[in-house]
Amino acid sequence: MQLGLFDTLRKPPVTVPIEKDGPVVQGEPDEVLRLEQPRMAWDRATIELHRHTNGLWMWSASWNADGSGVGYRVGPKWGRFAESRDDALFYAVKEIEDRLSGKPGPAAKLILSWARSL
């Protein structure tokens, strides 16, 4: 993950090994940020933030744009942890930016604009 000059003000993500068969959050996560899709049953983009029992925050970043997408549920399974809610949101936005930055379609541009506004 490439960080910019001001991005270094964030604490680095706390990475732990991925647990292939590990758990994800059952029920509702602490916070869900959505960019809704007006005509479909799924969202254009979703960021889930949840505080783990160890006090660290976890994130997931999912999107559907221009015929492709990525989706996963927040949980310790993925090994994505941050020390604060704001840091978790920052890394979720960076994940969306990293995955969509080269996509030329209008939905990708809309999702990038939304994510950067968070």
Tab-separated table of N, CA, C and O in Angstrom:
chain	number	residue	atom	x	y	z
A	1	MET	N	0.845	-1.164	0.000
A	1	MET	CA	0.000	0.000	0.000
A	1	MET	C	0.899	1.239	0.000
A	1	MET	O	1.724	1.423	0.874
A	2	GLN	N	0.738	2.076	-1.006
A	2	GLN	CA	1.527	3.289	-1.139
A	2	GLN	C	0.843	4.431	-0.390
A	2	GLN	O	-0.302	4.746	-0.651
A	3	LEU	N	1.540	5.048	0.559
A	3	LEU	CA	0.983	6.150	1.335
A	3	LEU	C	1.575	7.465	0.876
A	3	LEU	O	2.745	7.546	0.514
A	4	GLY	N	0.766	8.520	0.906
A	4	GLY	CA	1.225	9.848	0.572
A	4	GLY	C	1.817	10.542	1.788
A	4	GLY	O	1.852	10.000	2.896
A	5	LEU	N	2.271	11.781	1.607
A	5	LEU	CA	2.920	12.540	2.668
A	5	LEU	C	2.018	12.690	3.894
A	5	LEU	O	2.435	12.416	5.012
A	6	PHE	N	0.766	13.112	3.704
A	6	PHE	CA	-0.127	13.317	4.836
A	6	PHE	C	-0.692	12.003	5.373
A	6	PHE	O	-1.160	11.936	6.496
A	7	ASP	N	-0.635	10.964	4.565
A	7	ASP	CA	-1.108	9.664	5.015
A	7	ASP	C	-0.237	9.094	6.126
A	7	ASP	O	-0.681	8.244	6.898
A	8	THR	N	0.978	9.554	6.222
A	8	THR	CA	1.878	9.042	7.256
A	8	THR	C	1.464	9.507	8.646
A	8	THR	O	2.019	9.043	9.633
A	9	LEU	N	0.499	10.417	8.726
A	9	LEU	CA	-0.025	10.831	10.021
A	9	LEU	C	-0.868	9.727	10.654
A	9	LEU	O	-1.143	9.759	11.846
A	10	ARG	N	-1.267	8.754	9.869
A	10	ARG	CA	-2.048	7.614	10.351
A	10	ARG	C	-1.114	6.579	10.958
A	10	ARG	O	0.015	6.414	10.519
A	11	LYS	N	-1.632	5.868	11.935
A	11	LYS	CA	-0.867	4.739	12.465
A	11	LYS	C	-0.967	3.607	11.445
A	11	LYS	O	-1.993	3.452	10.788
A	12	PRO	N	0.082	2.828	11.291
A	12	PRO	CA	0.030	1.747	10.292
A	12	PRO	C	-1.022	0.715	10.667
A	12	PRO	O	-1.347	0.546	11.845
A	13	PRO	N	-1.558	0.017	9.657
A	13	PRO	CA	-2.531	-1.025	9.981
A	13	PRO	C	-1.867	-2.123	10.801
A	13	PRO	O	-0.669	-2.368	10.692
A	14	VAL	N	-2.670	-2.746	11.632
A	14	VAL	CA	-2.196	-3.880	12.426
A	14	VAL	C	-2.557	-5.121	11.634
A	14	VAL	O	-3.735	-5.442	11.495
A	15	THR	N	-1.572	-5.775	11.073
A	15	THR	CA	-1.864	-6.950	10.263
A	15	THR	C	-1.542	-8.215	11.040
A	15	THR	O	-0.529	-8.306	11.721
A	16	VAL	N	-2.460	-9.125	10.945
A	16	VAL	CA	-2.284	-10.453	11.516
A	16	VAL	C	-2.540	-11.445	10.382
A	16	VAL	O	-3.173	-11.098	9.383
A	17	PRO	N	-2.062	-12.650	10.509
A	17	PRO	CA	-2.271	-13.622	9.431
A	17	PRO	C	-3.755	-13.851	9.137
A	17	PRO	O	-4.589	-13.839	10.033
A	18	ILE	N	-4.050	-14.053	7.871
A	18	ILE	CA	-5.409	-14.382	7.452
A	18	ILE	C	-5.742	-15.783	7.950
A	18	ILE	O	-4.934	-16.698	7.855
A	19	GLU	N	-6.939	-15.928	8.506
A	19	GLU	CA	-7.433	-17.231	8.950
A	19	GLU	C	-8.392	-17.749	7.886
A	19	GLU	O	-9.528	-17.295	7.808
A	20	LYS	N	-7.935	-18.661	7.085
A	20	LYS	CA	-8.738	-19.166	5.961
A	20	LYS	C	-10.152	-19.555	6.366
A	20	LYS	O	-11.116	-19.250	5.681
A	21	ASP	N	-10.294	-20.199	7.492
A	21	ASP	CA	-11.610	-20.623	7.964
A	21	ASP	C	-12.057	-19.820	9.186
A	21	ASP	O	-12.897	-20.268	9.956
A	22	GLY	N	-11.500	-18.632	9.359
A	22	GLY	CA	-11.808	-17.802	10.514
A	22	GLY	C	-13.189	-17.167	10.432
A	22	GLY	O	-13.879	-17.235	9.409
A	23	PRO	N	-13.600	-16.491	11.510
A	23	PRO	CA	-14.942	-15.920	11.567
A	23	PRO	C	-15.049	-14.534	10.923
A	23	PRO	O	-14.067	-13.810	10.791
A	24	VAL	N	-16.260	-14.204	10.534
A	24	VAL	CA	-16.634	-12.843	10.162
A	24	VAL	C	-17.728	-12.417	11.135
A	24	VAL	O	-18.282	-13.234	11.861
A	25	VAL	N	-18.047	-11.144	11.141
A	25	VAL	CA	-19.055	-10.626	12.067
A	25	VAL	C	-20.427	-11.187	11.691
A	25	VAL	O	-20.852	-11.091	10.539
A	26	GLN	N	-21.087	-11.779	12.661
A	26	GLN	CA	-22.457	-12.252	12.485
A	26	GLN	C	-23.365	-11.138	12.997
A	26	GLN	O	-23.124	-10.570	14.038
A	27	GLY	N	-24.401	-10.832	12.280
A	27	GLY	CA	-25.256	-9.713	12.671
A	27	GLY	C	-24.731	-8.426	12.052
A	27	GLY	O	-23.957	-8.426	11.110
A	28	GLU	N	-25.142	-7.325	12.629
A	28	GLU	CA	-24.783	-6.018	12.087
A	28	GLU	C	-23.429	-5.538	12.606
A	28	GLU	O	-23.172	-5.609	13.806
A	29	PRO	N	-22.574	-5.040	11.723
A	29	PRO	CA	-21.334	-4.417	12.187
A	29	PRO	C	-21.645	-3.097	12.884
A	29	PRO	O	-22.760	-2.573	12.775
A	30	ASP	N	-20.659	-2.544	13.586
A	30	ASP	CA	-20.864	-1.286	14.311
A	30	ASP	C	-21.270	-0.146	13.387
A	30	ASP	O	-22.082	0.699	13.752
A	31	GLU	N	-20.703	-0.113	12.188
A	31	GLU	CA	-21.002	0.983	11.262
A	31	GLU	C	-20.926	0.483	9.829
A	31	GLU	O	-20.013	-0.267	9.470
A	32	VAL	N	-21.888	0.903	9.012
A	32	VAL	CA	-21.907	0.565	7.591
A	32	VAL	C	-22.093	1.855	6.806
A	32	VAL	O	-23.053	2.593	7.037
A	33	LEU	N	-21.184	2.116	5.883
A	33	LEU	CA	-21.268	3.271	4.994
A	33	LEU	C	-21.590	2.735	3.605
A	33	LEU	O	-20.908	1.831	3.114
A	34	ARG	N	-22.632	3.284	2.980
A	34	ARG	CA	-23.114	2.740	1.703
A	34	ARG	C	-23.233	3.815	0.635
A	34	ARG	O	-23.698	4.912	0.902
A	35	LEU	N	-22.868	3.418	-0.570
A	35	LEU	CA	-23.214	4.181	-1.758
A	35	LEU	C	-24.234	3.315	-2.478
A	35	LEU	O	-23.891	2.281	-3.070
A	36	GLU	N	-25.482	3.704	-2.384
A	36	GLU	CA	-26.566	2.858	-2.885
A	36	GLU	C	-26.613	2.837	-4.405
A	36	GLU	O	-26.235	3.801	-5.070
A	37	GLN	N	-27.116	1.738	-4.915
A	37	GLN	CA	-27.362	1.556	-6.342
A	37	GLN	C	-28.853	1.815	-6.547
A	37	GLN	O	-29.674	1.118	-5.959
A	38	PRO	N	-29.223	2.832	-7.320
A	38	PRO	CA	-30.648	3.185	-7.401
A	38	PRO	C	-31.551	2.137	-8.050
A	38	PRO	O	-32.727	2.069	-7.739
A	39	ARG	N	-31.000	1.279	-8.924
A	39	ARG	CA	-31.850	0.335	-9.637
A	39	ARG	C	-31.625	-1.126	-9.282
A	39	ARG	O	-32.358	-1.978	-9.752
A	40	MET	N	-30.612	-1.415	-8.504
A	40	MET	CA	-30.292	-2.805	-8.195
A	40	MET	C	-30.501	-3.092	-6.705
A	40	MET	O	-30.620	-2.183	-5.904
A	41	ALA	N	-30.485	-4.380	-6.357
A	41	ALA	CA	-30.697	-4.785	-4.969
A	41	ALA	C	-29.428	-4.656	-4.132
A	41	ALA	O	-29.480	-4.743	-2.925
A	42	TRP	N	-28.283	-4.454	-4.769
A	42	TRP	CA	-27.019	-4.351	-4.036
A	42	TRP	C	-26.489	-2.924	-4.111
A	42	TRP	O	-26.883	-2.135	-4.955
A	43	ASP	N	-25.577	-2.610	-3.211
A	43	ASP	CA	-24.977	-1.277	-3.177
A	43	ASP	C	-23.856	-1.169	-4.200
A	43	ASP	O	-23.225	-2.155	-4.564
A	44	ARG	N	-23.589	0.054	-4.639
A	44	ARG	CA	-22.418	0.284	-5.497
A	44	ARG	C	-21.138	0.068	-4.702
A	44	ARG	O	-20.174	-0.479	-5.199
A	45	ALA	N	-21.145	0.537	-3.465
A	45	ALA	CA	-19.974	0.359	-2.600
A	45	ALA	C	-20.436	0.320	-1.149
A	45	ALA	O	-21.411	0.974	-0.783
A	46	THR	N	-19.697	-0.435	-0.346
A	46	THR	CA	-19.995	-0.558	1.078
A	46	THR	C	-18.695	-0.649	1.855
A	46	THR	O	-17.786	-1.378	1.459
A	47	ILE	N	-18.634	0.095	2.936
A	47	ILE	CA	-17.531	-0.020	3.888
A	47	ILE	C	-18.145	-0.416	5.224
A	47	ILE	O	-19.069	0.245	5.693
A	48	GLU	N	-17.647	-1.512	5.799
A	48	GLU	CA	-18.094	-1.954	7.117
A	48	GLU	C	-16.960	-1.732	8.113
A	48	GLU	O	-15.809	-2.082	7.831
A	49	LEU	N	-17.302	-1.153	9.260
A	49	LEU	CA	-16.339	-0.924	10.338
A	49	LEU	C	-16.879	-1.594	11.593
A	49	LEU	O	-18.072	-1.476	11.902
A	50	HIS	N	-15.999	-2.294	12.301
A	50	HIS	CA	-16.451	-3.004	13.496
A	50	HIS	C	-15.310	-3.099	14.496
A	50	HIS	O	-14.178	-3.397	14.122
A	51	ARG	N	-15.630	-2.863	15.758
A	51	ARG	CA	-14.632	-2.960	16.818
A	51	ARG	C	-14.561	-4.405	17.310
A	51	ARG	O	-15.566	-4.987	17.712
A	52	HIS	N	-13.374	-4.956	17.254
A	52	HIS	CA	-13.145	-6.339	17.685
A	52	HIS	C	-13.067	-6.392	19.206
A	52	HIS	O	-12.869	-5.376	19.870
A	53	THR	N	-13.189	-7.576	19.762
A	53	THR	CA	-13.126	-7.746	21.213
A	53	THR	C	-11.761	-7.358	21.791
A	53	THR	O	-11.659	-7.052	22.970
A	54	ASN	N	-10.725	-7.328	20.953
A	54	ASN	CA	-9.393	-6.925	21.425
A	54	ASN	C	-9.209	-5.407	21.438
A	54	ASN	O	-8.134	-4.918	21.746
A	55	GLY	N	-10.260	-4.655	21.064
A	55	GLY	CA	-10.206	-3.199	21.072
A	55	GLY	C	-9.780	-2.585	19.759
A	55	GLY	O	-9.929	-1.382	19.557
A	56	LEU	N	-9.232	-3.372	18.846
A	56	LEU	CA	-8.844	-2.857	17.535
A	56	LEU	C	-10.068	-2.807	16.618
A	56	LEU	O	-11.050	-3.501	16.832
A	57	TRP	N	-9.970	-1.955	15.597
A	57	TRP	CA	-11.052	-1.820	14.627
A	57	TRP	C	-10.725	-2.621	13.372
A	57	TRP	O	-9.585	-2.669	12.932
A	58	MET	N	-11.754	-3.234	12.784
A	58	MET	CA	-11.623	-3.992	11.544
A	58	MET	C	-12.410	-3.258	10.457
A	58	MET	O	-13.328	-2.497	10.754
A	59	TRP	N	-12.057	-3.513	9.216
A	59	TRP	CA	-12.786	-2.917	8.101
A	59	TRP	C	-12.968	-3.926	6.979
A	59	TRP	O	-12.225	-4.894	6.863
A	60	SER	N	-13.970	-3.652	6.148
A	60	SER	CA	-14.124	-4.343	4.872
A	60	SER	C	-14.528	-3.293	3.848
A	60	SER	O	-15.174	-2.301	4.181
A	61	ALA	N	-14.115	-3.499	2.620
A	61	ALA	CA	-14.419	-2.566	1.530
A	61	ALA	C	-14.913	-3.377	0.334
A	61	ALA	O	-14.168	-4.188	-0.210
A	62	SER	N	-16.156	-3.159	-0.058
A	62	SER	CA	-16.759	-3.908	-1.153
A	62	SER	C	-17.290	-2.931	-2.191
A	62	SER	O	-17.716	-1.831	-1.850
A	63	TRP	N	-17.282	-3.354	-3.467
A	63	TRP	CA	-17.783	-2.485	-4.530
A	63	TRP	C	-18.239	-3.308	-5.731
A	63	TRP	O	-17.814	-4.438	-5.917
A	64	ASN	N	-19.136	-2.717	-6.514
A	64	ASN	CA	-19.626	-3.266	-7.781
A	64	ASN	C	-19.607	-2.136	-8.792
A	64	ASN	O	-20.322	-1.145	-8.633
A	65	ALA	N	-18.775	-2.283	-9.826
A	65	ALA	CA	-18.643	-1.191	-10.796
A	65	ALA	C	-18.359	-1.726	-12.188
A	65	ALA	O	-17.421	-2.493	-12.379
A	66	ASP	N	-19.172	-1.291	-13.120
A	66	ASP	CA	-18.896	-1.520	-14.541
A	66	ASP	C	-18.595	-2.986	-14.865
A	66	ASP	O	-17.633	-3.314	-15.554
A	67	GLY	N	-19.401	-3.889	-14.324
A	67	GLY	CA	-19.265	-5.296	-14.647
A	67	GLY	C	-18.285	-6.095	-13.810
A	67	GLY	O	-18.048	-7.266	-14.079
A	68	SER	N	-17.693	-5.493	-12.796
A	68	SER	CA	-16.798	-6.239	-11.905
A	68	SER	C	-17.006	-5.758	-10.480
A	68	SER	O	-17.654	-4.748	-10.240
A	69	GLY	N	-16.428	-6.496	-9.537
A	69	GLY	CA	-16.583	-6.083	-8.158
A	69	GLY	C	-15.879	-7.007	-7.191
A	69	GLY	O	-15.340	-8.050	-7.569
A	70	VAL	N	-15.885	-6.583	-5.932
A	70	VAL	CA	-15.284	-7.323	-4.835
A	70	VAL	C	-16.215	-7.173	-3.646
A	70	VAL	O	-16.732	-6.086	-3.400
A	71	GLY	N	-16.419	-8.247	-2.912
A	71	GLY	CA	-17.262	-8.157	-1.731
A	71	GLY	C	-16.835	-9.137	-0.662
A	71	GLY	O	-16.543	-10.286	-0.969
A	72	TYR	N	-16.751	-8.649	0.554
A	72	TYR	CA	-16.474	-9.524	1.688
A	72	TYR	C	-17.006	-8.885	2.950
A	72	TYR	O	-17.182	-7.678	3.032
A	73	ARG	N	-17.287	-9.697	3.931
A	73	ARG	CA	-17.855	-9.268	5.216
A	73	ARG	C	-16.733	-8.939	6.189
A	73	ARG	O	-15.717	-9.619	6.223
A	74	VAL	N	-16.928	-7.912	6.994
A	74	VAL	CA	-15.930	-7.527	7.983
A	74	VAL	C	-15.757	-8.644	9.009
A	74	VAL	O	-16.712	-9.309	9.382
A	75	GLY	N	-14.522	-8.865	9.429
A	75	GLY	CA	-14.268	-9.879	10.445
A	75	GLY	C	-12.788	-10.118	10.657
A	75	GLY	O	-11.965	-9.753	9.820
A	76	PRO	N	-12.431	-10.744	11.763
A	76	PRO	CA	-11.028	-11.012	12.059
A	76	PRO	C	-10.387	-11.981	11.071
A	76	PRO	O	-9.169	-12.033	10.953
A	77	LYS	N	-11.205	-12.725	10.346
A	77	LYS	CA	-10.718	-13.680	9.352
A	77	LYS	C	-9.700	-13.050	8.403
A	77	LYS	O	-8.723	-13.672	8.019
A	78	TRP	N	-9.924	-11.789	8.027
A	78	TRP	CA	-9.116	-11.135	6.995
A	78	TRP	C	-7.833	-10.512	7.531
A	78	TRP	O	-6.990	-10.085	6.752
A	79	GLY	N	-7.698	-10.406	8.841
A	79	GLY	CA	-6.466	-9.871	9.410
A	79	GLY	C	-6.271	-8.387	9.195
A	79	GLY	O	-5.152	-7.883	9.256
A	80	ARG	N	-7.344	-7.657	8.940
A	80	ARG	CA	-7.262	-6.205	8.707
A	80	ARG	C	-7.730	-5.478	9.959
A	80	ARG	O	-8.920	-5.400	10.233
A	81	PHE	N	-6.772	-4.917	10.685
A	81	PHE	CA	-7.062	-4.223	11.938
A	81	PHE	C	-6.387	-2.860	11.947
A	81	PHE	O	-5.329	-2.669	11.339
A	82	ALA	N	-7.006	-1.914	12.648
A	82	ALA	CA	-6.437	-0.581	12.847
A	82	ALA	C	-6.651	-0.189	14.304
A	82	ALA	O	-7.542	-0.710	14.974
A	83	GLU	N	-5.849	0.753	14.763
A	83	GLU	CA	-5.927	1.154	16.167
A	83	GLU	C	-7.132	2.030	16.478
A	83	GLU	O	-7.558	2.114	17.621
A	84	SER	N	-7.693	2.707	15.467
A	84	SER	CA	-8.841	3.576	15.714
A	84	SER	C	-9.863	3.409	14.599
A	84	SER	O	-9.552	2.898	13.516
A	85	ARG	N	-11.068	3.877	14.854
A	85	ARG	CA	-12.129	3.842	13.844
A	85	ARG	C	-11.730	4.668	12.631
A	85	ARG	O	-11.918	4.266	11.493
A	86	ASP	N	-11.153	5.858	12.873
A	86	ASP	CA	-10.745	6.723	11.759
A	86	ASP	C	-9.651	6.086	10.913
A	86	ASP	O	-9.647	6.212	9.690
A	87	ASP	N	-8.717	5.394	11.558
A	87	ASP	CA	-7.673	4.709	10.804
A	87	ASP	C	-8.264	3.566	9.982
A	87	ASP	O	-7.877	3.347	8.835
A	88	ALA	N	-9.226	2.829	10.553
A	88	ALA	CA	-9.876	1.742	9.816
A	88	ALA	C	-10.606	2.296	8.588
A	88	ALA	O	-10.509	1.722	7.498
A	89	LEU	N	-11.308	3.404	8.747
A	89	LEU	CA	-11.986	4.036	7.610
A	89	LEU	C	-10.971	4.468	6.563
A	89	LEU	O	-11.161	4.266	5.364
A	90	PHE	N	-9.875	5.067	7.001
A	90	PHE	CA	-8.821	5.500	6.084
A	90	PHE	C	-8.321	4.318	5.244
A	90	PHE	O	-8.192	4.424	4.016
A	91	TYR	N	-8.047	3.193	5.877
A	91	TYR	CA	-7.527	2.039	5.152
A	91	TYR	C	-8.579	1.381	4.270
A	91	TYR	O	-8.248	0.840	3.213
A	92	ALA	N	-9.843	1.463	4.633
A	92	ALA	CA	-10.910	0.970	3.760
A	92	ALA	C	-10.995	1.823	2.496
A	92	ALA	O	-11.118	1.295	1.382
A	93	VAL	N	-10.904	3.136	2.666
A	93	VAL	CA	-10.923	4.041	1.508
A	93	VAL	C	-9.700	3.780	0.626
A	93	VAL	O	-9.809	3.724	-0.611
A	94	LYS	N	-8.527	3.595	1.231
A	94	LYS	CA	-7.317	3.304	0.450
A	94	LYS	C	-7.475	2.005	-0.331
A	94	LYS	O	-7.017	1.905	-1.466
A	95	GLU	N	-8.120	1.025	0.272
A	95	GLU	CA	-8.342	-0.247	-0.422
A	95	GLU	C	-9.197	-0.037	-1.666
A	95	GLU	O	-8.894	-0.563	-2.744
A	96	ILE	N	-10.263	0.739	-1.539
A	96	ILE	CA	-11.115	1.032	-2.694
A	96	ILE	C	-10.319	1.809	-3.742
A	96	ILE	O	-10.383	1.503	-4.933
A	97	GLU	N	-9.562	2.799	-3.312
A	97	GLU	CA	-8.754	3.571	-4.258
A	97	GLU	C	-7.747	2.685	-4.989
A	97	GLU	O	-7.593	2.795	-6.210
A	98	ASP	N	-7.079	1.824	-4.278
A	98	ASP	CA	-6.078	0.949	-4.897
A	98	ASP	C	-6.699	0.017	-5.929
A	98	ASP	O	-6.106	-0.250	-6.970
A	99	ARG	N	-7.893	-0.476	-5.653
A	99	ARG	CA	-8.526	-1.432	-6.562
A	99	ARG	C	-9.213	-0.773	-7.751
A	99	ARG	O	-9.353	-1.392	-8.803
A	100	LEU	N	-9.671	0.468	-7.585
A	100	LEU	CA	-10.441	1.114	-8.651
A	100	LEU	C	-9.687	2.214	-9.393
A	100	LEU	O	-10.204	2.745	-10.369
A	101	SER	N	-8.504	2.559	-8.967
A	101	SER	CA	-7.813	3.711	-9.557
A	101	SER	C	-7.550	3.557	-11.052
A	101	SER	O	-7.525	4.540	-11.769
A	102	GLY	N	-7.396	2.360	-11.566
A	102	GLY	CA	-7.144	2.181	-12.989
A	102	GLY	C	-8.378	1.884	-13.810
A	102	GLY	O	-8.297	1.720	-15.026
A	103	LYS	N	-9.527	1.824	-13.196
A	103	LYS	CA	-10.770	1.494	-13.908
A	103	LYS	C	-11.354	2.762	-14.537
A	103	LYS	O	-11.566	3.752	-13.855
A	104	PRO	N	-11.641	2.726	-15.836
A	104	PRO	CA	-12.099	3.943	-16.523
A	104	PRO	C	-13.600	4.196	-16.508
A	104	PRO	O	-14.041	5.257	-16.900
A	105	GLY	N	-14.410	3.251	-16.067
A	105	GLY	CA	-15.860	3.378	-16.191
A	105	GLY	C	-16.481	4.421	-15.288
A	105	GLY	O	-15.898	4.850	-14.287
A	106	PRO	N	-17.693	4.853	-15.635
A	106	PRO	CA	-18.376	5.888	-14.852
A	106	PRO	C	-18.714	5.455	-13.426
A	106	PRO	O	-18.646	6.261	-12.502
A	107	ALA	N	-19.078	4.200	-13.225
A	107	ALA	CA	-19.398	3.734	-11.867
A	107	ALA	C	-18.148	3.744	-10.991
A	107	ALA	O	-18.206	4.118	-9.817
A	108	ALA	N	-17.010	3.345	-11.546
A	108	ALA	CA	-15.753	3.368	-10.788
A	108	ALA	C	-15.411	4.793	-10.367
A	108	ALA	O	-15.007	5.028	-9.219
A	109	LYS	N	-15.596	5.736	-11.257
A	109	LYS	CA	-15.312	7.143	-10.931
A	109	LYS	C	-16.252	7.648	-9.835
A	109	LYS	O	-15.838	8.376	-8.933
A	110	LEU	N	-17.508	7.256	-9.901
A	110	LEU	CA	-18.486	7.640	-8.885
A	110	LEU	C	-18.109	7.062	-7.520
A	110	LEU	O	-18.147	7.761	-6.500
A	111	ILE	N	-17.726	5.792	-7.494
A	111	ILE	CA	-17.334	5.144	-6.234
A	111	ILE	C	-16.075	5.787	-5.669
A	111	ILE	O	-15.996	6.044	-4.456
A	112	LEU	N	-15.091	6.068	-6.510
A	112	LEU	CA	-13.876	6.730	-6.044
A	112	LEU	C	-14.184	8.098	-5.441
A	112	LEU	O	-13.659	8.467	-4.385
A	113	SER	N	-15.032	8.850	-6.094
A	113	SER	CA	-15.418	10.166	-5.583
A	113	SER	C	-16.109	10.046	-4.223
A	113	SER	O	-15.811	10.794	-3.295
A	114	TRP	N	-17.024	9.078	-4.108
A	114	TRP	CA	-17.708	8.849	-2.831
A	114	TRP	C	-16.720	8.463	-1.736
A	114	TRP	O	-16.747	9.017	-0.643
A	115	ALA	N	-15.859	7.508	-2.028
A	115	ALA	CA	-14.902	7.035	-1.015
A	115	ALA	C	-13.982	8.159	-0.556
A	115	ALA	O	-13.738	8.310	0.635
A	116	ARG	N	-13.507	8.946	-1.474
A	116	ARG	CA	-12.605	10.051	-1.119
A	116	ARG	C	-13.310	11.130	-0.314
A	116	ARG	O	-12.664	11.869	0.416
A	117	SER	N	-14.626	11.213	-0.417
A	117	SER	CA	-15.376	12.223	0.344
A	117	SER	C	-15.571	11.819	1.804
A	117	SER	O	-15.956	12.638	2.624
A	118	LEU	N	-15.308	10.551	2.106
A	118	LEU	CA	-15.506	10.075	3.477
A	118	LEU	C	-14.371	10.552	4.359
A	118	LEU	O	-14.427	10.643	5.523
